[in-house]
């Protein structure tokens, strides 16, 4: 058994600034894995850290045990150990391991972690087979690329879209679903008159803007940062339009005002009480228990200037300190291949990052519909200050929603604070 659950160790409170001085790895970029070298010539030891993306522990452990066995049939001289850590404190644990020269060879990362660890990561491009690399969806490649290099090999993708409650639409006699912002605003008075909210907006500053404001910013044609990441760009005309749209939803009473400053448990919200027509911030499978599967209608992401929505990507990254890079690269290439990754994706109810896979959930009225929009998602900005910027922007957005500021002023104030962080 080479798969084991790793207990959470006591860790030091080290900042991510230590990463730059802790990397110390070599620049060996042999390509026995990516360029189709002799598998018998690849040897070494590979340790991978991952997390419970598959919630059922026995299923998750069995997947990795089976995958290691299949890999060793092709690469018998590579000894692989997969350690499954809890999600909590994962950055702190990894930072400490890097600083203490005890980091794994391979680690599961999501896009907003990649810039923080970029100096510690070995770009994966040269270790992936050309066929597998070319098979990735373009938006997936973008989600893990910094300065034109892939900082991880994607293994899974999540997808968000517009999700509407058929029971609510039936109650007001509405047979069509909104496709654009204008559609949403046009329909809203009818739902409001019948006692329903048109949508929901979570304004609690602890919430991720990836789920609330950023999709609207992108749909308006805007972005969080400028092209080179040196300044923020959310206070553009497009950003103002996006925030004015949310402001109108609030001021006209089309959303529940209680969620503008707090985030109650889902079961306590009007969403769970079948009082909301559509949402864009939730995966639809989590609404089945409240709405009933027959009432969960998955629609394309809303459109304004652009049609786009948030969805994250999970990838496997190689750290520069790996002593057996060829072996680590061969392992990553094998695990993230279309065939192997598809098994992982279906076990975790995720979506494939590869175009050749086709439909994993054909016939499923929820996941099968959601799967169609995998090419319309973005993970947002790959910037090492992205989380900090979100931290200064969220309170300014909330100030607009509670009536303390106007959109342009709030975004300009947030931009001043954010640009100071960027230096």
PDB file of C-alpha atoms in Angstrom, residues 2-272:
ATOM      1  CA  UNK A   2       1.648   3.201  -1.165  1.00  0.00           C
ATOM      2  CA  UNK A   3      -1.331   5.424  -0.557  1.00  0.00           C
ATOM      3  CA  UNK A   4      -1.827   6.763   2.919  1.00  0.00           C
ATOM      4  CA  UNK A   5      -3.661   9.517   4.705  1.00  0.00           C
ATOM      5  CA  UNK A   6      -1.176  11.997   6.078  1.00  0.00           C
ATOM      6  CA  UNK A   7      -1.930  13.529   9.479  1.00  0.00           C
ATOM      7  CA  UNK A   8      -1.742  17.288   9.787  1.00  0.00           C
ATOM      8  CA  UNK A   9       1.674  18.038  11.264  1.00  0.00           C
ATOM      9  CA  UNK A  10       2.448  20.994  13.502  1.00  0.00           C
ATOM     10  CA  UNK A  11       3.728  23.694  11.186  1.00  0.00           C
ATOM     11  CA  UNK A  12       5.528  26.992  11.556  1.00  0.00           C
ATOM     12  CA  UNK A  13       3.793  30.227  10.639  1.00  0.00           C
ATOM     13  CA  UNK A  14       6.024  31.039   7.681  1.00  0.00           C
ATOM     14  CA  UNK A  15       5.027  33.552   5.031  1.00  0.00           C
ATOM     15  CA  UNK A  16       4.966  32.713   1.360  1.00  0.00           C
ATOM     16  CA  UNK A  17       7.871  35.122   1.025  1.00  0.00           C
ATOM     17  CA  UNK A  18      10.132  32.280   2.192  1.00  0.00           C
ATOM     18  CA  UNK A  19       9.356  30.354  -0.955  1.00  0.00           C
ATOM     19  CA  UNK A  20      11.814  32.317  -3.049  1.00  0.00           C
ATOM     20  CA  UNK A  21      14.725  31.448  -0.772  1.00  0.00           C
ATOM     21  CA  UNK A  22      13.644  27.872  -0.165  1.00  0.00           C
ATOM     22  CA  UNK A  23      13.589  26.626  -3.742  1.00  0.00           C
ATOM     23  CA  UNK A  24      17.259  25.706  -4.300  1.00  0.00           C
ATOM     24  CA  UNK A  25      16.381  22.971  -6.851  1.00  0.00           C
ATOM     25  CA  UNK A  26      18.322  22.174  -9.997  1.00  0.00           C
ATOM     26  CA  UNK A  27      17.231  22.959 -13.540  1.00  0.00           C
ATOM     27  CA  UNK A  28      17.450  19.439 -14.961  1.00  0.00           C
ATOM     28  CA  UNK A  29      14.798  19.224 -17.679  1.00  0.00           C
ATOM     29  CA  UNK A  30      15.387  15.818 -19.247  1.00  0.00           C
ATOM     30  CA  UNK A  31      12.249  14.708 -21.033  1.00  0.00           C
ATOM     31  CA  UNK A  32      12.080  10.956 -20.713  1.00  0.00           C
ATOM     32  CA  UNK A  33       8.395  11.215 -19.806  1.00  0.00           C
ATOM     33  CA  UNK A  34       7.231  13.925 -22.162  1.00  0.00           C
ATOM     34  CA  UNK A  35       9.214  12.984 -25.232  1.00  0.00           C
ATOM     35  CA  UNK A  36       8.380   9.308 -25.123  1.00  0.00           C
ATOM     36  CA  UNK A  37      11.657   8.012 -23.690  1.00  0.00           C
ATOM     37  CA  UNK A  38      12.181   4.335 -22.813  1.00  0.00           C
ATOM     38  CA  UNK A  39       9.986   3.679 -19.780  1.00  0.00           C
ATOM     39  CA  UNK A  40      12.465   1.086 -18.581  1.00  0.00           C
ATOM     40  CA  UNK A  41      15.124   3.774 -18.275  1.00  0.00           C
ATOM     41  CA  UNK A  42      13.013   5.875 -15.923  1.00  0.00           C
ATOM     42  CA  UNK A  43      13.582   5.121 -12.260  1.00  0.00           C
ATOM     43  CA  UNK A  44      13.441   6.803  -8.900  1.00  0.00           C
ATOM     44  CA  UNK A  45      11.102   7.666  -6.058  1.00  0.00           C
ATOM     45  CA  UNK A  46       8.123   9.999  -6.344  1.00  0.00           C
ATOM     46  CA  UNK A  47       6.079  11.366  -3.458  1.00  0.00           C
ATOM     47  CA  UNK A  48       2.855  13.207  -4.238  1.00  0.00           C
ATOM     48  CA  UNK A  49       0.693  15.251  -1.912  1.00  0.00           C
ATOM     49  CA  UNK A  50      -2.965  15.513  -2.751  1.00  0.00           C
ATOM     50  CA  UNK A  51      -6.234  16.329  -1.018  1.00  0.00           C
ATOM     51  CA  UNK A  52      -9.736  14.802  -0.791  1.00  0.00           C
ATOM     52  CA  UNK A  53     -11.097  15.943  -4.159  1.00  0.00           C
ATOM     53  CA  UNK A  54     -12.977  12.645  -4.064  1.00  0.00           C
ATOM     54  CA  UNK A  55     -14.974  12.983  -0.854  1.00  0.00           C
ATOM     55  CA  UNK A  56     -15.408   9.259  -0.180  1.00  0.00           C
ATOM     56  CA  UNK A  57     -12.119   8.230   1.412  1.00  0.00           C
ATOM     57  CA  UNK A  58     -12.109   4.518   0.448  1.00  0.00           C
ATOM     58  CA  UNK A  59     -12.927   5.403  -3.165  1.00  0.00           C
ATOM     59  CA  UNK A  60     -10.192   8.027  -3.217  1.00  0.00           C
ATOM     60  CA  UNK A  61      -7.546   5.739  -1.765  1.00  0.00           C
ATOM     61  CA  UNK A  62      -8.564   2.887  -4.065  1.00  0.00           C
ATOM     62  CA  UNK A  63      -8.198   5.129  -7.105  1.00  0.00           C
ATOM     63  CA  UNK A  64      -4.607   5.975  -6.258  1.00  0.00           C
ATOM     64  CA  UNK A  65      -3.720   2.381  -5.366  1.00  0.00           C
ATOM     65  CA  UNK A  66      -5.071   1.198  -8.714  1.00  0.00           C
ATOM     66  CA  UNK A  67      -3.372   4.031 -10.578  1.00  0.00           C
ATOM     67  CA  UNK A  68      -0.003   3.311  -8.998  1.00  0.00           C
ATOM     68  CA  UNK A  69      -0.346  -0.353  -9.971  1.00  0.00           C
ATOM     69  CA  UNK A  70      -1.193   0.581 -13.565  1.00  0.00           C
ATOM     70  CA  UNK A  71       1.700   3.041 -13.698  1.00  0.00           C
ATOM     71  CA  UNK A  72       4.150   0.466 -12.356  1.00  0.00           C
ATOM     72  CA  UNK A  73       3.128  -1.965 -15.074  1.00  0.00           C
ATOM     73  CA  UNK A  74       4.648   0.556 -17.486  1.00  0.00           C
ATOM     74  CA  UNK A  75       7.299   2.060 -15.200  1.00  0.00           C
ATOM     75  CA  UNK A  76       8.361  -0.764 -12.870  1.00  0.00           C
ATOM     76  CA  UNK A  77      11.403   1.066 -11.512  1.00  0.00           C
ATOM     77  CA  UNK A  78       9.541   4.085 -10.161  1.00  0.00           C
ATOM     78  CA  UNK A  79       8.369   3.880  -6.549  1.00  0.00           C
ATOM     79  CA  UNK A  80       5.337   6.161  -6.058  1.00  0.00           C
ATOM     80  CA  UNK A  81       3.837   7.213  -2.729  1.00  0.00           C
ATOM     81  CA  UNK A  82       0.622   9.242  -2.654  1.00  0.00           C
ATOM     82  CA  UNK A  83      -0.164  11.031   0.601  1.00  0.00           C
ATOM     83  CA  UNK A  84      -3.687  12.384   1.128  1.00  0.00           C
ATOM     84  CA  UNK A  85      -3.800  15.473   3.341  1.00  0.00           C
ATOM     85  CA  UNK A  86      -6.845  17.400   4.602  1.00  0.00           C
ATOM     86  CA  UNK A  87      -7.756  20.624   2.820  1.00  0.00           C
ATOM     87  CA  UNK A  88      -7.305  22.704   5.964  1.00  0.00           C
ATOM     88  CA  UNK A  89      -3.954  24.496   6.343  1.00  0.00           C
ATOM     89  CA  UNK A  90      -2.587  22.995   3.138  1.00  0.00           C
ATOM     90  CA  UNK A  91      -0.672  26.134   2.164  1.00  0.00           C
ATOM     91  CA  UNK A  92       0.930  26.411   5.569  1.00  0.00           C
ATOM     92  CA  UNK A  93       1.985  22.756   5.495  1.00  0.00           C
ATOM     93  CA  UNK A  94       3.431  23.011   1.984  1.00  0.00           C
ATOM     94  CA  UNK A  95       5.252  26.274   2.724  1.00  0.00           C
ATOM     95  CA  UNK A  96       6.826  24.719   5.797  1.00  0.00           C
ATOM     96  CA  UNK A  97       7.866  21.606   3.876  1.00  0.00           C
ATOM     97  CA  UNK A  98       9.488  23.702   1.151  1.00  0.00           C
ATOM     98  CA  UNK A  99      11.365  25.810   3.696  1.00  0.00           C
ATOM     99  CA  UNK A 100      12.504  22.660   5.500  1.00  0.00           C
ATOM    100  CA  UNK A 101      13.663  20.870   2.331  1.00  0.00           C
ATOM    101  CA  UNK A 102      11.093  18.135   2.880  1.00  0.00           C
ATOM    102  CA  UNK A 103       8.662  19.023   0.115  1.00  0.00           C
ATOM    103  CA  UNK A 104       7.038  16.370  -2.068  1.00  0.00           C
ATOM    104  CA  UNK A 105       7.999  15.855  -5.691  1.00  0.00           C
ATOM    105  CA  UNK A 106       4.454  16.449  -6.919  1.00  0.00           C
ATOM    106  CA  UNK A 107       1.576  18.381  -5.360  1.00  0.00           C
ATOM    107  CA  UNK A 108      -2.047  19.106  -6.255  1.00  0.00           C
ATOM    108  CA  UNK A 109      -2.609  22.855  -6.679  1.00  0.00           C
ATOM    109  CA  UNK A 110      -5.415  25.090  -7.856  1.00  0.00           C
ATOM    110  CA  UNK A 111      -4.766  28.123 -10.067  1.00  0.00           C
ATOM    111  CA  UNK A 112      -4.665  30.857  -7.442  1.00  0.00           C
ATOM    112  CA  UNK A 113      -1.881  28.943  -5.651  1.00  0.00           C
ATOM    113  CA  UNK A 114       0.335  28.738  -8.727  1.00  0.00           C
ATOM    114  CA  UNK A 115       1.686  32.322  -8.692  1.00  0.00           C
ATOM    115  CA  UNK A 116       2.611  32.048  -5.009  1.00  0.00           C
ATOM    116  CA  UNK A 117       4.639  28.886  -5.610  1.00  0.00           C
ATOM    117  CA  UNK A 118       5.859  29.746  -9.116  1.00  0.00           C
ATOM    118  CA  UNK A 119       9.532  29.996  -8.115  1.00  0.00           C
ATOM    119  CA  UNK A 120       9.311  26.558  -6.571  1.00  0.00           C
ATOM    120  CA  UNK A 121       7.576  24.876  -9.505  1.00  0.00           C
ATOM    121  CA  UNK A 122       9.236  23.114 -12.422  1.00  0.00           C
ATOM    122  CA  UNK A 123       7.255  23.992 -15.581  1.00  0.00           C
ATOM    123  CA  UNK A 124       5.619  20.808 -16.786  1.00  0.00           C
ATOM    124  CA  UNK A 125       5.512  21.412 -20.563  1.00  0.00           C
ATOM    125  CA  UNK A 126       8.569  19.303 -21.400  1.00  0.00           C
ATOM    126  CA  UNK A 127       7.369  16.353 -19.350  1.00  0.00           C
ATOM    127  CA  UNK A 128       3.973  15.932 -20.996  1.00  0.00           C
ATOM    128  CA  UNK A 129       3.469  13.885 -24.140  1.00  0.00           C
ATOM    129  CA  UNK A 130       2.630  16.085 -27.108  1.00  0.00           C
ATOM    130  CA  UNK A 131      -0.697  14.356 -27.773  1.00  0.00           C
ATOM    131  CA  UNK A 132      -1.914  14.820 -24.213  1.00  0.00           C
ATOM    132  CA  UNK A 133      -0.710  18.419 -24.062  1.00  0.00           C
ATOM    133  CA  UNK A 134      -2.468  19.298 -27.324  1.00  0.00           C
ATOM    134  CA  UNK A 135      -5.670  17.689 -26.048  1.00  0.00           C
ATOM    135  CA  UNK A 136      -6.236  20.242 -23.282  1.00  0.00           C
ATOM    136  CA  UNK A 137      -8.988  22.809 -23.727  1.00  0.00           C
ATOM    137  CA  UNK A 138      -7.466  26.253 -24.402  1.00  0.00           C
ATOM    138  CA  UNK A 139      -9.127  27.811 -21.353  1.00  0.00           C
ATOM    139  CA  UNK A 140      -7.675  25.031 -19.200  1.00  0.00           C
ATOM    140  CA  UNK A 141      -4.139  25.679 -20.472  1.00  0.00           C
ATOM    141  CA  UNK A 142      -4.611  29.385 -19.747  1.00  0.00           C
ATOM    142  CA  UNK A 143      -5.662  28.535 -16.202  1.00  0.00           C
ATOM    143  CA  UNK A 144      -2.270  27.032 -15.315  1.00  0.00           C
ATOM    144  CA  UNK A 145       0.097  29.081 -17.482  1.00  0.00           C
ATOM    145  CA  UNK A 146       2.439  31.821 -16.287  1.00  0.00           C
ATOM    146  CA  UNK A 147       4.667  33.597 -18.809  1.00  0.00           C
ATOM    147  CA  UNK A 148       3.738  31.027 -21.430  1.00  0.00           C
ATOM    148  CA  UNK A 149       4.714  27.985 -19.347  1.00  0.00           C
ATOM    149  CA  UNK A 150       2.375  25.421 -17.814  1.00  0.00           C
ATOM    150  CA  UNK A 151       2.930  25.360 -14.061  1.00  0.00           C
ATOM    151  CA  UNK A 152       0.840  22.241 -13.616  1.00  0.00           C
ATOM    152  CA  UNK A 153      -0.828  19.466 -15.579  1.00  0.00           C
ATOM    153  CA  UNK A 154      -4.615  19.809 -15.199  1.00  0.00           C
ATOM    154  CA  UNK A 155      -6.463  16.726 -13.994  1.00  0.00           C
ATOM    155  CA  UNK A 156      -9.960  18.062 -13.261  1.00  0.00           C
ATOM    156  CA  UNK A 157     -12.245  20.967 -13.953  1.00  0.00           C
ATOM    157  CA  UNK A 158     -15.311  22.353 -12.208  1.00  0.00           C
ATOM    158  CA  UNK A 159     -17.983  24.268 -14.092  1.00  0.00           C
ATOM    159  CA  UNK A 160     -20.513  26.862 -12.994  1.00  0.00           C
ATOM    160  CA  UNK A 161     -23.365  28.160 -15.113  1.00  0.00           C
ATOM    161  CA  UNK A 162     -26.798  29.698 -14.621  1.00  0.00           C
ATOM    162  CA  UNK A 163     -29.099  27.422 -12.624  1.00  0.00           C
ATOM    163  CA  UNK A 164     -32.842  28.093 -12.507  1.00  0.00           C
ATOM    164  CA  UNK A 165     -35.650  26.652 -10.388  1.00  0.00           C
ATOM    165  CA  UNK A 166     -38.362  25.248 -12.655  1.00  0.00           C
ATOM    166  CA  UNK A 167     -40.874  25.197  -9.808  1.00  0.00           C
ATOM    167  CA  UNK A 168     -40.482  28.962  -9.396  1.00  0.00           C
ATOM    168  CA  UNK A 169     -40.764  29.585 -13.133  1.00  0.00           C
ATOM    169  CA  UNK A 170     -43.898  27.436 -13.290  1.00  0.00           C
ATOM    170  CA  UNK A 171     -45.403  29.365 -10.387  1.00  0.00           C
ATOM    171  CA  UNK A 172     -45.230  32.646 -12.315  1.00  0.00           C
ATOM    172  CA  UNK A 173     -46.067  31.120 -15.701  1.00  0.00           C
ATOM    173  CA  UNK A 174     -42.667  31.953 -17.184  1.00  0.00           C
ATOM    174  CA  UNK A 175     -41.653  29.414 -19.849  1.00  0.00           C
ATOM    175  CA  UNK A 176     -38.373  30.941 -21.024  1.00  0.00           C
ATOM    176  CA  UNK A 177     -35.154  31.317 -19.068  1.00  0.00           C
ATOM    177  CA  UNK A 178     -32.868  34.366 -19.039  1.00  0.00           C
ATOM    178  CA  UNK A 179     -29.884  34.381 -21.373  1.00  0.00           C
ATOM    179  CA  UNK A 180     -28.589  37.921 -20.846  1.00  0.00           C
ATOM    180  CA  UNK A 181     -28.425  40.536 -18.109  1.00  0.00           C
ATOM    181  CA  UNK A 182     -31.241  42.392 -19.827  1.00  0.00           C
ATOM    182  CA  UNK A 183     -33.390  39.248 -19.813  1.00  0.00           C
ATOM    183  CA  UNK A 184     -32.832  38.905 -16.086  1.00  0.00           C
ATOM    184  CA  UNK A 185     -33.844  42.506 -15.431  1.00  0.00           C
ATOM    185  CA  UNK A 186     -36.863  42.279 -17.740  1.00  0.00           C
ATOM    186  CA  UNK A 187     -38.201  39.182 -15.969  1.00  0.00           C
ATOM    187  CA  UNK A 188     -37.441  40.339 -12.439  1.00  0.00           C
ATOM    188  CA  UNK A 189     -40.596  42.441 -11.791  1.00  0.00           C
ATOM    189  CA  UNK A 190     -42.847  39.489 -12.615  1.00  0.00           C
ATOM    190  CA  UNK A 191     -41.078  37.248 -10.117  1.00  0.00           C
ATOM    191  CA  UNK A 192     -40.960  40.016  -7.531  1.00  0.00           C
ATOM    192  CA  UNK A 193     -44.718  40.571  -7.798  1.00  0.00           C
ATOM    193  CA  UNK A 194     -45.273  36.874  -7.090  1.00  0.00           C
ATOM    194  CA  UNK A 195     -43.051  36.945  -3.990  1.00  0.00           C
ATOM    195  CA  UNK A 196     -39.858  35.544  -5.500  1.00  0.00           C
ATOM    196  CA  UNK A 197     -36.312  36.891  -5.809  1.00  0.00           C
ATOM    197  CA  UNK A 198     -34.962  36.959  -9.353  1.00  0.00           C
ATOM    198  CA  UNK A 199     -31.524  35.886  -8.196  1.00  0.00           C
ATOM    199  CA  UNK A 200     -29.207  35.946  -5.167  1.00  0.00           C
ATOM    200  CA  UNK A 201     -26.042  37.883  -4.473  1.00  0.00           C
ATOM    201  CA  UNK A 202     -23.693  37.061  -1.605  1.00  0.00           C
ATOM    202  CA  UNK A 203     -22.131  40.310  -0.447  1.00  0.00           C
ATOM    203  CA  UNK A 204     -20.423  39.022   2.690  1.00  0.00           C
ATOM    204  CA  UNK A 205     -16.792  40.147   2.409  1.00  0.00           C
ATOM    205  CA  UNK A 206     -15.648  36.644   3.358  1.00  0.00           C
ATOM    206  CA  UNK A 207     -17.155  35.249   0.154  1.00  0.00           C
ATOM    207  CA  UNK A 208     -14.994  34.713  -2.908  1.00  0.00           C
ATOM    208  CA  UNK A 209     -15.552  37.282  -5.637  1.00  0.00           C
ATOM    209  CA  UNK A 210     -14.845  34.459  -8.104  1.00  0.00           C
ATOM    210  CA  UNK A 211     -18.401  33.325  -7.428  1.00  0.00           C
ATOM    211  CA  UNK A 212     -20.176  36.670  -7.200  1.00  0.00           C
ATOM    212  CA  UNK A 213     -18.745  39.816  -8.781  1.00  0.00           C
ATOM    213  CA  UNK A 214     -15.940  38.569 -11.022  1.00  0.00           C
ATOM    214  CA  UNK A 215     -18.223  36.573 -13.373  1.00  0.00           C
ATOM    215  CA  UNK A 216     -20.182  39.771 -13.989  1.00  0.00           C
ATOM    216  CA  UNK A 217     -16.974  41.745 -14.498  1.00  0.00           C
ATOM    217  CA  UNK A 218     -15.814  39.232 -17.116  1.00  0.00           C
ATOM    218  CA  UNK A 219     -19.233  39.109 -18.769  1.00  0.00           C
ATOM    219  CA  UNK A 220     -19.137  42.903 -19.077  1.00  0.00           C
ATOM    220  CA  UNK A 221     -15.816  42.551 -20.914  1.00  0.00           C
ATOM    221  CA  UNK A 222     -13.624  43.666 -18.032  1.00  0.00           C
ATOM    222  CA  UNK A 223     -10.887  42.034 -15.987  1.00  0.00           C
ATOM    223  CA  UNK A 224      -9.343  42.233 -12.547  1.00  0.00           C
ATOM    224  CA  UNK A 225      -5.804  43.143 -13.662  1.00  0.00           C
ATOM    225  CA  UNK A 226      -4.265  44.755 -16.711  1.00  0.00           C
ATOM    226  CA  UNK A 227      -2.485  42.537 -19.236  1.00  0.00           C
ATOM    227  CA  UNK A 228       0.877  42.478 -17.465  1.00  0.00           C
ATOM    228  CA  UNK A 229      -0.584  42.263 -13.966  1.00  0.00           C
ATOM    229  CA  UNK A 230       1.088  45.457 -12.760  1.00  0.00           C
ATOM    230  CA  UNK A 231      -2.139  47.342 -12.036  1.00  0.00           C
ATOM    231  CA  UNK A 232      -5.760  46.474 -11.384  1.00  0.00           C
ATOM    232  CA  UNK A 233      -8.319  47.111 -14.112  1.00  0.00           C
ATOM    233  CA  UNK A 234     -11.626  46.511 -12.351  1.00  0.00           C
ATOM    234  CA  UNK A 235     -12.406  50.243 -12.092  1.00  0.00           C
ATOM    235  CA  UNK A 236     -12.850  50.428 -15.862  1.00  0.00           C
ATOM    236  CA  UNK A 237     -16.117  51.284 -17.592  1.00  0.00           C
ATOM    237  CA  UNK A 238     -16.810  47.547 -17.746  1.00  0.00           C
ATOM    238  CA  UNK A 239     -16.250  47.203 -14.008  1.00  0.00           C
ATOM    239  CA  UNK A 240     -18.593  50.078 -13.291  1.00  0.00           C
ATOM    240  CA  UNK A 241     -21.238  48.516 -15.542  1.00  0.00           C
ATOM    241  CA  UNK A 242     -20.964  45.216 -13.670  1.00  0.00           C
ATOM    242  CA  UNK A 243     -21.290  46.861 -10.275  1.00  0.00           C
ATOM    243  CA  UNK A 244     -24.174  49.048 -11.441  1.00  0.00           C
ATOM    244  CA  UNK A 245     -25.942  45.854 -12.536  1.00  0.00           C
ATOM    245  CA  UNK A 246     -25.612  44.396  -9.035  1.00  0.00           C
ATOM    246  CA  UNK A 247     -26.618  47.732  -7.534  1.00  0.00           C
ATOM    247  CA  UNK A 248     -29.813  47.711  -9.598  1.00  0.00           C
ATOM    248  CA  UNK A 249     -30.649  44.175  -8.481  1.00  0.00           C
ATOM    249  CA  UNK A 250     -30.299  45.311  -4.878  1.00  0.00           C
ATOM    250  CA  UNK A 251     -32.027  48.687  -5.100  1.00  0.00           C
ATOM    251  CA  UNK A 252     -34.991  47.297  -7.026  1.00  0.00           C
ATOM    252  CA  UNK A 253     -35.446  44.496  -4.506  1.00  0.00           C
ATOM    253  CA  UNK A 254     -34.687  41.613  -6.858  1.00  0.00           C
ATOM    254  CA  UNK A 255     -32.330  39.887  -4.383  1.00  0.00           C
ATOM    255  CA  UNK A 256     -32.540  39.090  -0.682  1.00  0.00           C
ATOM    256  CA  UNK A 257     -30.924  41.990   1.178  1.00  0.00           C
ATOM    257  CA  UNK A 258     -30.096  39.734   4.133  1.00  0.00           C
ATOM    258  CA  UNK A 259     -27.296  38.098   2.149  1.00  0.00           C
ATOM    259  CA  UNK A 260     -25.552  41.369   1.350  1.00  0.00           C
ATOM    260  CA  UNK A 261     -23.708  41.465   4.668  1.00  0.00           C
ATOM    261  CA  UNK A 262     -23.881  37.914   6.049  1.00  0.00           C
ATOM    262  CA  UNK A 263     -23.721  34.404   4.632  1.00  0.00           C
ATOM    263  CA  UNK A 264     -26.226  32.124   6.392  1.00  0.00           C
ATOM    264  CA  UNK A 265     -26.155  28.351   5.927  1.00  0.00           C
ATOM    265  CA  UNK A 266     -27.711  27.372   2.609  1.00  0.00           C
ATOM    266  CA  UNK A 267     -30.665  25.671   4.261  1.00  0.00           C
ATOM    267  CA  UNK A 268     -31.625  28.985   5.883  1.00  0.00           C
ATOM    268  CA  UNK A 269     -31.661  30.979   2.645  1.00  0.00           C
ATOM    269  CA  UNK A 270     -34.479  31.818   0.274  1.00  0.00           C
ATOM    270  CA  UNK A 271     -32.635  29.686  -2.278  1.00  0.00           C
ATOM    271  CA  UNK A 272     -33.311  26.578  -0.200  1.00  0.00           C
TER     272      UNK A 272
END
